Tab-separated table of C-alpha atoms in Angstrom:
chain	number	residue	atom	x	y	z
A	8	MET	CA	103.640	-15.163	28.143
A	9	MET	CA	102.090	-13.997	24.140
A	10	PHE	CA	101.719	-17.856	23.940
A	11	TRP	CA	98.999	-17.912	26.350
A	12	VAL	CA	97.787	-14.639	26.042
A	13	ARG	CA	97.325	-16.079	21.798
A	14	LYS	CA	95.660	-19.393	23.268
A	15	ILE	CA	93.541	-17.896	25.285
A	16	HIS	CA	92.536	-15.195	22.905
A	17	LYS	CA	91.321	-17.958	20.711
A	18	TRP	CA	89.796	-20.858	22.595
A	19	ALA	CA	87.436	-17.759	23.964
A	20	SER	CA	86.687	-16.473	20.593
A	21	LEU	CA	85.967	-19.961	19.747
A	22	LEU	CA	83.612	-19.931	22.906
A	23	ILE	CA	82.115	-16.944	22.279
A	24	GLY	CA	82.541	-15.270	19.097
A	25	LEU	CA	78.777	-15.859	17.470
A	26	GLN	CA	77.495	-14.088	21.245
A	27	LEU	CA	79.358	-11.379	20.779
A	28	PHE	CA	78.718	-10.439	17.649
A	29	ILE	CA	74.816	-10.733	18.813
A	30	TRP	CA	75.684	-8.436	21.646
A	31	VAL	CA	77.250	-5.828	19.518
A	32	PHE	CA	74.798	-6.064	17.257
A	33	SER	CA	72.012	-5.840	19.397
A	34	GLY	CA	73.560	-3.149	21.100
A	35	LEU	CA	73.773	-1.556	17.646
A	36	VAL	CA	69.885	-1.973	17.463
A	37	PHE	CA	69.467	-0.517	20.522
A	38	ASN	CA	71.399	2.757	19.797
A	39	VAL	CA	69.589	3.604	16.193
A	40	ILE	CA	65.868	2.483	17.189
A	41	ASP	CA	63.319	4.773	18.097
A	42	HIS	CA	62.918	4.584	21.746
A	43	LYS	CA	59.556	6.779	21.283
A	44	LYS	CA	58.090	3.874	19.689
A	45	ALA	CA	59.613	1.456	21.334
A	46	ARG	CA	57.943	2.136	24.385
A	47	GLY	CA	54.751	0.619	23.291
A	48	ASN	CA	52.121	3.453	24.012
A	49	ALA	CA	52.072	5.041	20.296
A	50	TYR	CA	48.316	4.355	20.995
A	51	ARG	CA	47.584	5.314	24.803
A	52	GLN	CA	45.969	8.052	25.679
A	53	ALA	CA	46.116	9.687	29.927
A	54	PRO	CA	42.687	8.992	31.462
A	55	THR	CA	40.117	11.989	30.528
A	56	VAL	CA	40.164	14.383	33.903
A	57	SER	CA	36.742	15.512	34.690
A	58	GLU	CA	35.156	17.758	37.021
A	59	HIS	CA	35.022	15.605	40.303
A	60	LEU	CA	31.683	13.919	40.513
A	61	ILE	CA	31.152	14.142	43.956
A	62	ALA	CA	33.495	16.568	46.693
A	63	GLU	CA	36.235	14.633	48.568
A	64	LYS	CA	34.747	15.359	51.814
A	65	ASP	CA	31.239	13.766	50.649
A	66	LEU	CA	32.722	10.430	50.082
A	67	LEU	CA	32.658	7.060	52.574
A	68	PRO	CA	34.940	8.379	55.754
A	69	VAL	CA	38.121	6.854	55.714
A	70	GLU	CA	37.334	5.995	59.588
A	71	THR	CA	34.572	3.575	58.384
A	72	ILE	CA	36.427	2.133	55.813
A	73	LEU	CA	39.426	1.103	57.746
A	74	LYS	CA	37.105	-0.381	60.908
A	75	ALA	CA	35.132	-2.642	58.228
A	76	TYR	CA	38.909	-3.351	56.427
A	77	PRO	CA	40.821	-3.516	59.390
A	78	GLU	CA	43.727	-5.466	58.066
A	79	THR	CA	45.028	-2.241	56.198
A	80	ILE	CA	48.239	-0.981	55.702
A	81	GLU	CA	47.694	1.990	53.544
A	82	LEU	CA	45.041	3.965	51.707
A	83	THR	CA	44.885	5.342	48.313
A	84	GLN	CA	42.653	7.067	46.611
A	85	THR	CA	41.786	5.843	42.784
A	86	LYS	CA	39.625	6.610	39.654
A	87	LEU	CA	38.657	3.461	37.786
A	88	LEU	CA	36.398	5.158	34.329
A	89	GLU	CA	36.271	8.136	36.166
A	90	LYS	CA	34.759	7.070	39.401
A	91	PRO	CA	36.296	7.213	42.863
A	92	TYR	CA	37.771	4.327	44.604
A	93	TYR	CA	39.274	3.146	47.651
A	94	LEU	CA	42.524	1.148	47.499
A	95	LEU	CA	43.335	-0.666	50.480
A	96	THR	CA	47.099	-1.691	50.965
A	97	GLN	CA	46.798	-5.678	52.298
A	98	GLU	CA	49.929	-6.626	51.156
A	99	GLN	CA	52.938	-4.159	50.496
A	100	GLY	CA	55.743	-5.142	48.185
A	101	LEU	CA	58.597	-2.828	47.863
A	102	TYR	CA	57.577	-2.236	44.207
A	103	ARG	CA	53.981	-1.959	41.752
A	104	HIS	CA	55.783	-4.858	40.031
A	105	PHE	CA	56.355	-7.585	43.287
A	106	THR	CA	53.365	-8.693	45.143
A	107	ASN	CA	51.041	-6.688	46.396
A	108	ARG	CA	47.454	-7.430	47.541
A	109	PHE	CA	44.714	-4.632	47.549
A	110	LEU	CA	41.140	-4.404	48.064
A	111	LEU	CA	39.484	-1.862	45.835
A	112	VAL	CA	35.983	-0.183	47.583
A	113	ASN	CA	33.837	2.128	45.804
A	114	ALA	CA	34.388	5.935	47.265
A	115	ILE	CA	30.880	6.116	47.076
A	116	THR	CA	28.557	3.094	47.612
A	117	GLY	CA	31.047	1.084	49.778
A	118	GLU	CA	31.303	-1.741	47.724
A	119	LEU	CA	33.702	-4.728	48.066
A	120	THR	CA	34.922	-3.860	43.722
A	121	LYS	CA	36.743	-6.755	41.828
A	122	VAL	CA	38.400	-5.780	38.737
A	123	ASP	CA	36.234	-8.073	36.397
A	124	GLU	CA	37.062	-8.903	32.957
A	125	LYS	CA	34.233	-6.292	32.276
A	126	LEU	CA	36.039	-3.370	34.155
A	127	ALA	CA	39.076	-4.203	33.259
A	128	LEU	CA	37.743	-3.861	29.585
A	129	ASN	CA	36.181	-1.063	29.799
A	130	ILE	CA	39.727	0.553	31.564
A	131	ALA	CA	41.947	-0.804	28.872
A	132	LYS	CA	39.280	0.607	26.011
A	133	ALA	CA	39.933	4.593	27.935
A	134	SER	CA	42.913	4.064	27.531
A	135	TYR	CA	43.348	3.462	24.480
A	136	ILE	CA	42.828	5.635	20.835
A	137	GLY	CA	43.828	3.352	18.207
A	138	PRO	CA	42.228	2.141	15.237
A	139	GLY	CA	41.314	-0.985	16.592
A	140	ASP	CA	39.148	-2.811	18.629
A	141	ALA	CA	39.292	-5.516	21.216
A	142	THR	CA	39.453	-8.776	20.470
A	143	SER	CA	40.034	-10.865	23.351
A	144	THR	CA	40.800	-10.833	27.287
A	145	ASN	CA	42.778	-13.547	29.025
A	146	LEU	CA	43.585	-13.459	32.890
A	147	PHE	CA	47.610	-13.861	33.327
A	148	ILE	CA	48.104	-15.415	37.154
A	149	THR	CA	51.680	-15.690	36.632
A	150	ASN	CA	54.467	-15.250	33.559
A	151	ILE	CA	52.796	-12.097	32.196
A	152	PRO	CA	53.577	-11.651	28.990
A	153	ASP	CA	55.616	-8.549	28.312
A	154	TYR	CA	55.713	-7.535	31.658
A	155	PRO	CA	57.909	-11.070	32.510
A	156	LYS	CA	58.893	-8.211	35.833
A	157	GLN	CA	54.982	-7.904	37.212
A	158	LYS	CA	54.499	-10.196	39.278
A	159	ASN	CA	50.275	-9.376	40.341
A	160	PRO	CA	47.604	-11.309	38.578
A	161	THR	CA	46.696	-8.750	35.218
A	162	TRP	CA	44.133	-9.074	32.296
A	163	GLN	CA	45.762	-8.566	28.795
A	164	ILE	CA	43.920	-6.821	26.586
A	165	ASN	CA	44.189	-7.452	22.812
A	166	PHE	CA	43.084	-5.151	20.043
A	167	ASN	CA	43.249	-5.608	16.327
A	168	ASP	CA	45.211	-2.632	15.116
A	169	ASP	CA	48.006	-2.586	12.991
A	170	LEU	CA	50.964	-3.199	16.240
A	171	GLU	CA	48.781	-5.362	17.559
A	172	THR	CA	48.366	-3.608	20.408
A	173	SER	CA	47.929	-5.087	24.375
A	174	VAL	CA	46.834	-3.183	27.129
A	175	TYR	CA	47.608	-5.001	30.651
A	176	ILE	CA	45.528	-3.920	33.635
A	177	GLU	CA	46.414	-5.563	37.411
A	178	GLN	CA	43.317	-7.315	38.790
A	179	GLY	CA	43.804	-6.051	41.800
A	180	SER	CA	44.533	-2.575	41.601
A	181	GLY	CA	43.194	-1.628	38.139
A	182	ARG	CA	45.959	-0.418	37.452
A	183	ILE	CA	47.130	0.259	33.617
A	184	VAL	CA	50.112	-1.345	33.602
A	185	GLY	CA	51.321	-0.412	30.416
A	186	HIS	CA	50.587	-0.699	26.796
A	187	SER	CA	52.682	-3.010	24.379
A	188	ASN	CA	52.653	-3.314	20.456
A	189	SER	CA	54.590	-4.858	18.093
A	190	ASP	CA	57.342	-2.004	17.938
A	191	LYS	CA	57.889	-2.187	21.977
A	192	ARG	CA	58.157	-6.370	21.273
A	193	PHE	CA	60.858	-6.251	18.420
A	194	ALA	CA	62.846	-4.148	21.278
A	195	GLY	CA	61.775	-6.613	23.649
A	196	PHE	CA	63.263	-9.636	21.193
A	197	PHE	CA	66.914	-7.850	21.320
A	198	PHE	CA	67.144	-6.750	25.374
A	199	MET	CA	66.466	-11.133	25.437
A	200	LEU	CA	69.171	-11.637	22.676
A	201	HIS	CA	71.445	-9.117	24.373
A	202	PHE	CA	70.792	-10.481	27.823
A	203	MET	CA	70.705	-13.699	27.356
A	204	ASP	CA	67.246	-14.102	28.526
A	205	TYR	CA	65.741	-16.924	27.190
A	206	GLY	CA	63.506	-18.058	30.439
A	207	ASP	CA	61.945	-14.487	29.754
A	208	GLU	CA	62.824	-13.246	33.167
A	209	GLY	CA	63.027	-9.912	32.411
A	210	SER	CA	66.815	-10.194	33.836
A	211	PHE	CA	70.152	-9.855	32.606
A	212	ASN	CA	71.601	-11.923	36.120
A	213	ASN	CA	71.046	-15.478	34.809
A	214	ILE	CA	74.394	-17.761	35.098
A	215	GLN	CA	74.515	-18.507	30.946
A	216	ILE	CA	75.167	-14.683	30.754
A	217	MET	CA	77.318	-14.495	34.066
A	218	LEU	CA	79.299	-17.722	32.217
A	219	PHE	CA	79.989	-16.166	28.754
A	220	ALA	CA	80.727	-11.958	30.783
A	221	PHE	CA	83.059	-14.215	32.601
A	222	VAL	CA	84.768	-15.489	28.888
A	223	THR	CA	84.472	-12.759	27.775
A	224	LEU	CA	86.287	-10.564	29.600
A	225	TRP	CA	89.360	-13.169	29.651
A	226	LEU	CA	88.954	-12.188	25.266
A	227	ALA	CA	89.090	-8.356	25.979
A	228	LEU	CA	91.609	-8.614	28.203
A	229	SER	CA	94.241	-11.006	26.534
A	230	GLY	CA	93.606	-9.458	22.834
A	231	LEU	CA	94.107	-5.975	24.885
A	232	ILE	CA	97.498	-7.800	25.652
A	233	TRP	CA	97.942	-8.929	22.410
A	234	THR	CA	97.522	-5.436	21.016
A	235	ILE	CA	99.824	-3.822	22.713
A	236	HIS	CA	102.528	-5.791	22.732
A	237	MET	CA	102.329	-5.994	18.884
A	238	LEU	CA	102.466	-1.927	19.423
A	239	ARG	CA	105.632	-2.281	21.470
A	240	ASN	CA	106.936	-4.518	18.640
A	241	GLY	CA	106.351	-2.125	16.084
A	242	LYS	CA	102.752	-1.357	14.874
A	243	TYR	CA	101.448	-4.925	13.857
A	244	ARG	CA	104.191	-5.850	11.380
A	245	LEU	CA	105.861	-8.524	13.399
A	246	LYS	CA	102.819	-10.136	14.102
A	247	THR	CA	104.920	-13.445	13.817
A	248	SER	CA	107.267	-12.108	16.412
A	249	ARG	CA	107.936	-16.099	18.123
B	30	MET	CA	92.077	-0.376	15.958
B	31	LEU	CA	93.468	0.143	19.088
B	32	PHE	CA	90.375	2.390	19.977
B	33	ILE	CA	87.679	0.141	19.501
B	34	GLY	CA	89.908	-2.617	21.177
B	35	ALA	CA	89.833	-0.057	24.753
B	36	GLN	CA	86.039	0.063	24.199
B	37	PHE	CA	85.879	-3.714	23.519
B	38	VAL	CA	87.747	-4.069	27.076
B	39	ILE	CA	85.024	-1.790	28.809
B	40	TRP	CA	82.187	-3.246	27.276
B	41	SER	CA	83.250	-6.725	28.792
B	42	VAL	CA	84.335	-5.235	32.050
B	43	THR	CA	81.144	-3.419	32.667
B	44	GLY	CA	79.014	-5.437	31.204
B	45	ALA	CA	80.305	-8.161	33.562
B	46	TYR	CA	80.176	-5.755	36.721
B	47	MET	CA	76.316	-5.596	35.464
B	48	VAL	CA	75.220	-9.501	35.193
B	49	PHE	CA	77.483	-10.229	38.498
B	50	PHE	CA	76.263	-8.206	40.653
B	51	ASP	CA	72.234	-9.299	41.326
B	52	ILE	CA	69.605	-6.086	40.252
B	53	ASP	CA	67.499	-6.151	43.179
B	54	TYR	CA	70.624	-6.229	45.293
B	55	ILE	CA	72.070	-3.188	43.117
B	56	HIS	CA	69.209	-1.289	43.719
B	57	GLY	CA	69.544	-1.282	47.143
B	58	ASP	CA	66.803	-3.695	48.405
B	59	SER	CA	68.399	-5.365	50.794
B	60	LEU	CA	68.509	-2.222	52.707
B	61	ILE	CA	65.370	-2.040	53.318
B	62	VAL	CA	62.714	-3.667	55.561
B	63	ASN	CA	59.699	-3.818	54.201
B	64	HIS	CA	57.365	-3.319	56.868
B	65	GLN	CA	53.251	-4.070	56.786
B	66	THR	CA	52.514	-2.446	59.645
B	67	LYS	CA	48.612	-2.478	60.024
B	68	ILE	CA	46.639	0.685	60.479
B	69	LYS	CA	44.717	0.514	63.976
B	70	PRO	CA	41.358	2.249	62.834
B	71	ASP	CA	40.479	3.007	66.838
B	72	ASN	CA	43.256	5.512	66.312
B	73	LEU	CA	42.000	7.428	63.894
B	74	THR	CA	40.418	9.648	66.752
B	75	TYR	CA	40.942	13.325	64.259
B	76	PRO	CA	38.123	12.915	62.381
B	77	THR	CA	38.552	13.793	58.859
B	78	GLN	CA	35.749	16.096	58.972
B	79	ALA	CA	37.296	18.216	61.405
B	80	LEU	CA	39.882	17.751	58.495
B	81	PHE	CA	38.429	18.903	55.587
B	82	GLN	CA	37.320	21.811	57.596
B	83	GLN	CA	40.485	23.170	58.724
B	84	TYR	CA	41.825	22.358	55.079
B	85	PRO	CA	38.703	22.540	52.890
B	86	GLN	CA	41.159	22.436	49.728
B	87	ALA	CA	42.977	19.149	50.641
B	88	GLU	CA	42.345	16.570	47.779
B	89	ASN	CA	43.498	12.535	47.482
B	90	LEU	CA	43.393	11.728	51.229
B	91	SER	CA	45.504	8.853	52.008
B	92	VAL	CA	45.876	6.840	55.503
B	93	GLY	CA	48.845	5.568	56.166
B	94	MET	CA	51.721	4.621	58.940
B	95	LEU	CA	54.374	7.123	60.268
B	96	VAL	CA	56.410	5.201	61.932
B	97	ASN	CA	54.211	3.251	64.061
B	98	ARG	CA	51.704	6.414	64.771
B	99	GLU	CA	48.037	6.672	61.901
B	100	VAL	CA	48.869	9.770	59.458
B	101	TYR	CA	46.654	11.008	57.362
B	102	ARG	CA	48.449	12.609	54.027
B	103	PHE	CA	47.033	15.462	51.359
B	104	ASN	CA	47.602	17.740	49.158
B	105	ILE	CA	46.817	21.173	48.516
B	106	ASP	CA	47.420	22.597	45.024
B	107	LYS	CA	50.028	19.960	44.621
B	108	GLN	CA	51.768	20.707	47.878
B	109	ALA	CA	51.974	17.929	50.168
B	110	PHE	CA	50.686	18.114	53.534
B	111	MET	CA	51.033	15.275	56.661
B	112	LEU	CA	48.696	15.067	59.436
B	113	ASP	CA	48.800	12.997	62.948
B	114	ALA	CA	45.613	11.045	63.022
B	115	SER	CA	44.931	10.866	66.420
B	116	ASN	CA	44.679	14.792	66.711
B	117	GLY	CA	45.384	16.440	63.473
B	118	LYS	CA	49.027	17.931	64.125
B	119	LEU	CA	50.382	18.879	61.265
B	120	LEU	CA	53.870	16.958	61.036
B	121	SER	CA	55.232	18.197	57.237
B	122	PRO	CA	57.795	19.048	56.429
B	123	ILE	CA	59.309	16.543	58.752
B	124	ASP	CA	62.427	17.464	60.742
B	125	GLU	CA	65.728	16.458	61.182
B	126	GLN	CA	64.984	14.191	63.999
B	127	SER	CA	62.131	12.595	62.499
B	128	ALA	CA	63.983	11.901	59.149
B	129	ILE	CA	66.696	9.903	60.968
B	130	ALA	CA	64.131	8.038	63.000
B	131	VAL	CA	62.194	6.656	60.060
B	132	ALA	CA	65.561	5.955	58.016
B	133	LYS	CA	65.987	4.115	61.020
B	134	HIS	CA	62.888	2.259	61.094
B	135	PHE	CA	63.306	1.008	57.632
B	136	TYR	CA	67.151	0.183	57.382
B	137	ALA	CA	67.629	-3.458	57.238
B	138	ASP	CA	71.299	-3.117	58.832
B	139	ASP	CA	72.204	-1.902	62.141
B	140	GLY	CA	75.151	0.892	61.553
B	141	GLU	CA	75.037	4.218	62.704
B	142	VAL	CA	73.679	6.870	61.065
B	143	ILE	CA	76.374	9.393	59.938
B	144	ASN	CA	74.249	13.091	59.629
B	145	ALA	CA	71.427	14.161	57.734
B	146	GLU	CA	70.574	16.659	55.368
B	147	LEU	CA	68.043	18.179	53.804
B	148	ILE	CA	68.069	18.925	49.882
B	149	ILE	CA	65.635	21.415	48.996
B	150	GLU	CA	67.180	22.174	45.326
B	151	ASN	CA	70.004	20.936	42.685
B	152	PRO	CA	69.373	17.160	43.482
B	153	PRO	CA	71.740	14.506	42.691
B	154	PHE	CA	71.937	12.417	40.097
B	155	GLU	CA	70.741	9.705	42.121
B	156	LEU	CA	67.750	11.824	42.877
B	157	SER	CA	65.071	12.738	41.222
B	158	SER	CA	64.101	15.984	40.861
B	159	ARG	CA	60.364	15.313	41.576
B	160	HIS	CA	61.017	13.779	45.293
B	161	LEU	CA	62.214	17.509	46.416
B	162	PRO	CA	62.343	18.112	49.284
B	163	THR	CA	64.257	15.315	50.849
B	164	TRP	CA	65.561	13.688	54.057
B	165	ARG	CA	69.475	12.280	52.785
B	166	VAL	CA	70.085	9.757	55.955
B	167	ASN	CA	73.638	8.241	55.694
B	168	PHE	CA	74.358	5.300	57.530
B	169	ASP	CA	78.055	4.177	58.601
B	170	ASN	CA	78.524	1.111	57.264
B	171	PHE	CA	79.853	-0.951	54.261
B	172	GLY	CA	78.632	0.504	50.838
B	173	SER	CA	78.313	3.690	51.785
B	174	PRO	CA	74.256	3.590	52.064
B	175	ALA	CA	71.800	6.552	52.349
B	176	LEU	CA	68.117	6.678	52.514
B	177	TYR	CA	66.192	9.481	51.044
B	178	ILE	CA	63.310	10.359	53.261
B	179	SER	CA	60.819	12.876	52.022
B	180	ALA	CA	60.340	15.665	53.938
B	181	THR	CA	56.630	16.422	53.330
B	182	ASN	CA	55.691	12.653	53.136
B	183	GLY	CA	57.913	10.517	55.548
B	184	LYS	CA	58.410	7.954	52.876
B	185	VAL	CA	61.746	6.129	51.899
B	186	VAL	CA	61.246	7.730	48.321
B	187	THR	CA	64.740	6.118	46.932
B	188	LYS	CA	68.090	4.293	48.775
B	189	ARG	CA	71.606	4.298	47.203
B	190	HIS	CA	74.948	2.499	48.118
B	191	GLU	CA	78.206	2.372	46.263
B	192	PHE	CA	77.126	-0.460	44.457
B	193	TRP	CA	74.556	1.128	42.281
B	194	ARG	CA	76.732	4.164	42.495
B	195	ILE	CA	79.395	1.853	40.484
B	196	PHE	CA	76.300	0.400	38.513
B	197	ASP	CA	75.305	3.808	37.630
B	198	TRP	CA	79.224	4.301	35.928
B	199	MET	CA	79.332	1.088	34.455
B	200	PHE	CA	76.035	1.724	32.566
B	201	ARG	CA	77.285	5.142	31.448
B	202	PHE	CA	80.359	3.673	29.893
B	203	HIS	CA	78.865	0.838	29.067
B	204	VAL	CA	76.048	2.793	26.369
B	205	MET	CA	78.933	5.255	26.323
B	206	ASP	CA	77.044	8.137	26.878
B	207	TYR	CA	80.298	10.394	28.762
B	208	ASP	CA	77.777	13.841	29.912
B	209	ASP	CA	74.279	12.509	31.211
B	210	GLY	CA	74.103	9.277	31.774
B	211	GLY	CA	70.920	8.170	30.141
B	212	ASN	CA	71.285	8.852	26.323
B	213	VAL	CA	72.274	5.282	24.376
B	214	SER	CA	71.324	6.877	20.570
B	215	ASN	CA	74.025	8.776	20.797
B	216	TRP	CA	76.430	9.331	17.420
B	217	PHE	CA	79.600	8.187	19.453
B	218	LEU	CA	78.146	4.587	20.583
B	219	PHE	CA	77.178	4.248	16.998
B	220	ILE	CA	80.021	4.999	15.227
B	221	ILE	CA	81.976	2.814	17.593
B	222	ALA	CA	79.617	0.263	17.310
B	223	LEU	CA	79.433	0.097	13.282
B	224	LEU	CA	83.275	-0.314	13.530
B	225	ALA	CA	83.239	-3.168	16.690
B	226	LEU	CA	80.392	-4.964	14.265
B	227	PHE	CA	83.024	-5.256	11.545
B	228	ALA	CA	85.424	-5.820	13.857
B	229	ALA	CA	83.110	-8.788	15.465
B	230	PHE	CA	82.143	-10.132	12.369
B	231	SER	CA	86.120	-10.280	11.447
B	232	GLY	CA	87.055	-12.085	13.904
B	233	LEU	CA	84.432	-14.631	13.840
B	234	VAL	CA	85.807	-15.356	10.231
B	235	LEU	CA	89.603	-15.948	11.517
B	236	THR	CA	87.822	-18.090	14.329
B	237	TYR	CA	86.054	-20.146	12.224
B	238	TYR	CA	89.893	-20.507	9.234
B	239	LYS	CA	92.166	-20.803	12.486
B	240	MET	CA	90.070	-22.541	15.038
B	241	ILE	CA	86.879	-24.077	13.731
B	242	LYS	CA	88.032	-25.606	10.037
B	243	PRO	CA	91.370	-27.047	11.224
B	244	MET	CA	90.120	-29.030	14.138
B	245	PHE	CA	87.492	-30.721	11.717
B	246	SER	CA	90.067	-31.076	8.810
B	247	LYS	CA	91.744	-34.331	9.353
B	248	ARG	CA	95.600	-32.393	7.588
B	249	LYS	CA	98.034	-32.537	10.297
B	250	ASN	CA	98.441	-28.529	10.934
B	251	SER	CA	100.910	-28.068	13.758
B	252	ASP	CA	101.759	-24.320	12.500
B	253	PHE	CA	98.595	-23.846	13.253
B	254	ASP	CA	99.501	-21.799	16.383
B	255	ASN	CA	102.589	-20.085	15.266
B	256	GLN	CA	100.071	-18.647	12.171
B	257	SER	CA	99.314	-16.172	15.186
B	258	PRO	CA	96.092	-14.760	13.224
B	259	GLN	CA	95.384	-11.194	14.116
B	260	PRO	CA	93.680	-10.497	16.867
B	261	LYS	CA	89.906	-9.081	15.745
B	262	MET	CA	90.358	-5.898	16.283
B	263	ASN	CA	92.880	-5.584	13.853
B	264	VAL	CA	92.301	-5.760	10.306
B	265	PRO	CA	95.087	-5.747	7.394
B	266	THR	CA	96.852	-2.680	6.723
B	267	GLY	CA	98.935	-2.206	4.074
B	268	ASP	CA	102.208	-1.818	5.567
B	269	GLN	CA	102.075	-5.263	5.987
B	270	PRO	CA	105.138	-7.472	4.653
């Protein structure tokens, strides 16, 4: 039996040795990095809370809005640049990052609003306290950089600060998806390595890691049996027992 | 060294569990029906003007569904309220029967409800305290699924089944956080991971000398299997013959 244990151990180590090293190394990186920095929010500020521009009861009545947009699942309130809006969910995903479809209606004027480049830029700037200036704006429909799980079209606003901050604004709702910067991307790189997520899907359920995990199980269990065997044969000394 | 070996086994087993089970399944997404029920504006017969007269402090008004009826939800001083939008009747906090009705409405399988319990304080690990008070509705099905229904707004705040609970345990063992579960930056993990890095590296070196090099050398190396390299977690110690 020990013959097979050793054989399994050697061949498994040949297959996954390098990845095992990467796993342990990236795992150690997660242990030592500053998790606060890795969130990417170094230059993020909470939206300024001001007095209501207008009392809530004086906004356009929700009944009128819902009559105008009858295909609505839920009506909620949101604020963009301190102005009140109604957010009408037209298609609801299980989570915010799943596919959702929204309409944004100005709660004072009733105007249907689109989060265009200019509005997205201003929302991003209002959330930003870094030293940089916004240099470029891109709209991503799918494969949103830094947010692989986000399934909704998203604006990316790039700032030219020391951390290369990017701010992401969801096109449908005006929601700030998040801030990202070089610290977060550094951690993200090691997550990619640890999860073998080479397609940047933001997932650790990919086929390559399943295969490697399967072989790793054999490596670890054969190593365990081998170690126990050697312990029982007198503390590693009788290693050439055969 | 045996100790690190044990942790290697734990890492492999817990890691394998986490990668083999689809994370959306773990999160219980398949337990829930994602209803797309539309609001019927004609059912909003209780005007919001009356609402603001009755509750002048009402803030953050929203309109949505509670199963199949239109409701207004709003806050007064961070406390959540829910009204029937057809007649203005106060629905919150919802009672056990309503909580079970909501849970059944969203539950994707047709298992029987075992019971419902109201959690007001000291939430279990799987429930964030910001959702309190919450009804936990337990279903009699494979994996002991439970849906958590907010008592104040009647929404599903989260769901759990055994596969997720096991996943949480696996994660704790994976990051060696044996007290509260979320902290990757613990000293214990640091020390073990550092030793493990050394072990993995020596394993790599061994693999090179015992496997890769012999494969490429034309030299007949018949004693290669009998040479029995030390396992990767075993560094040479002084007591060898």
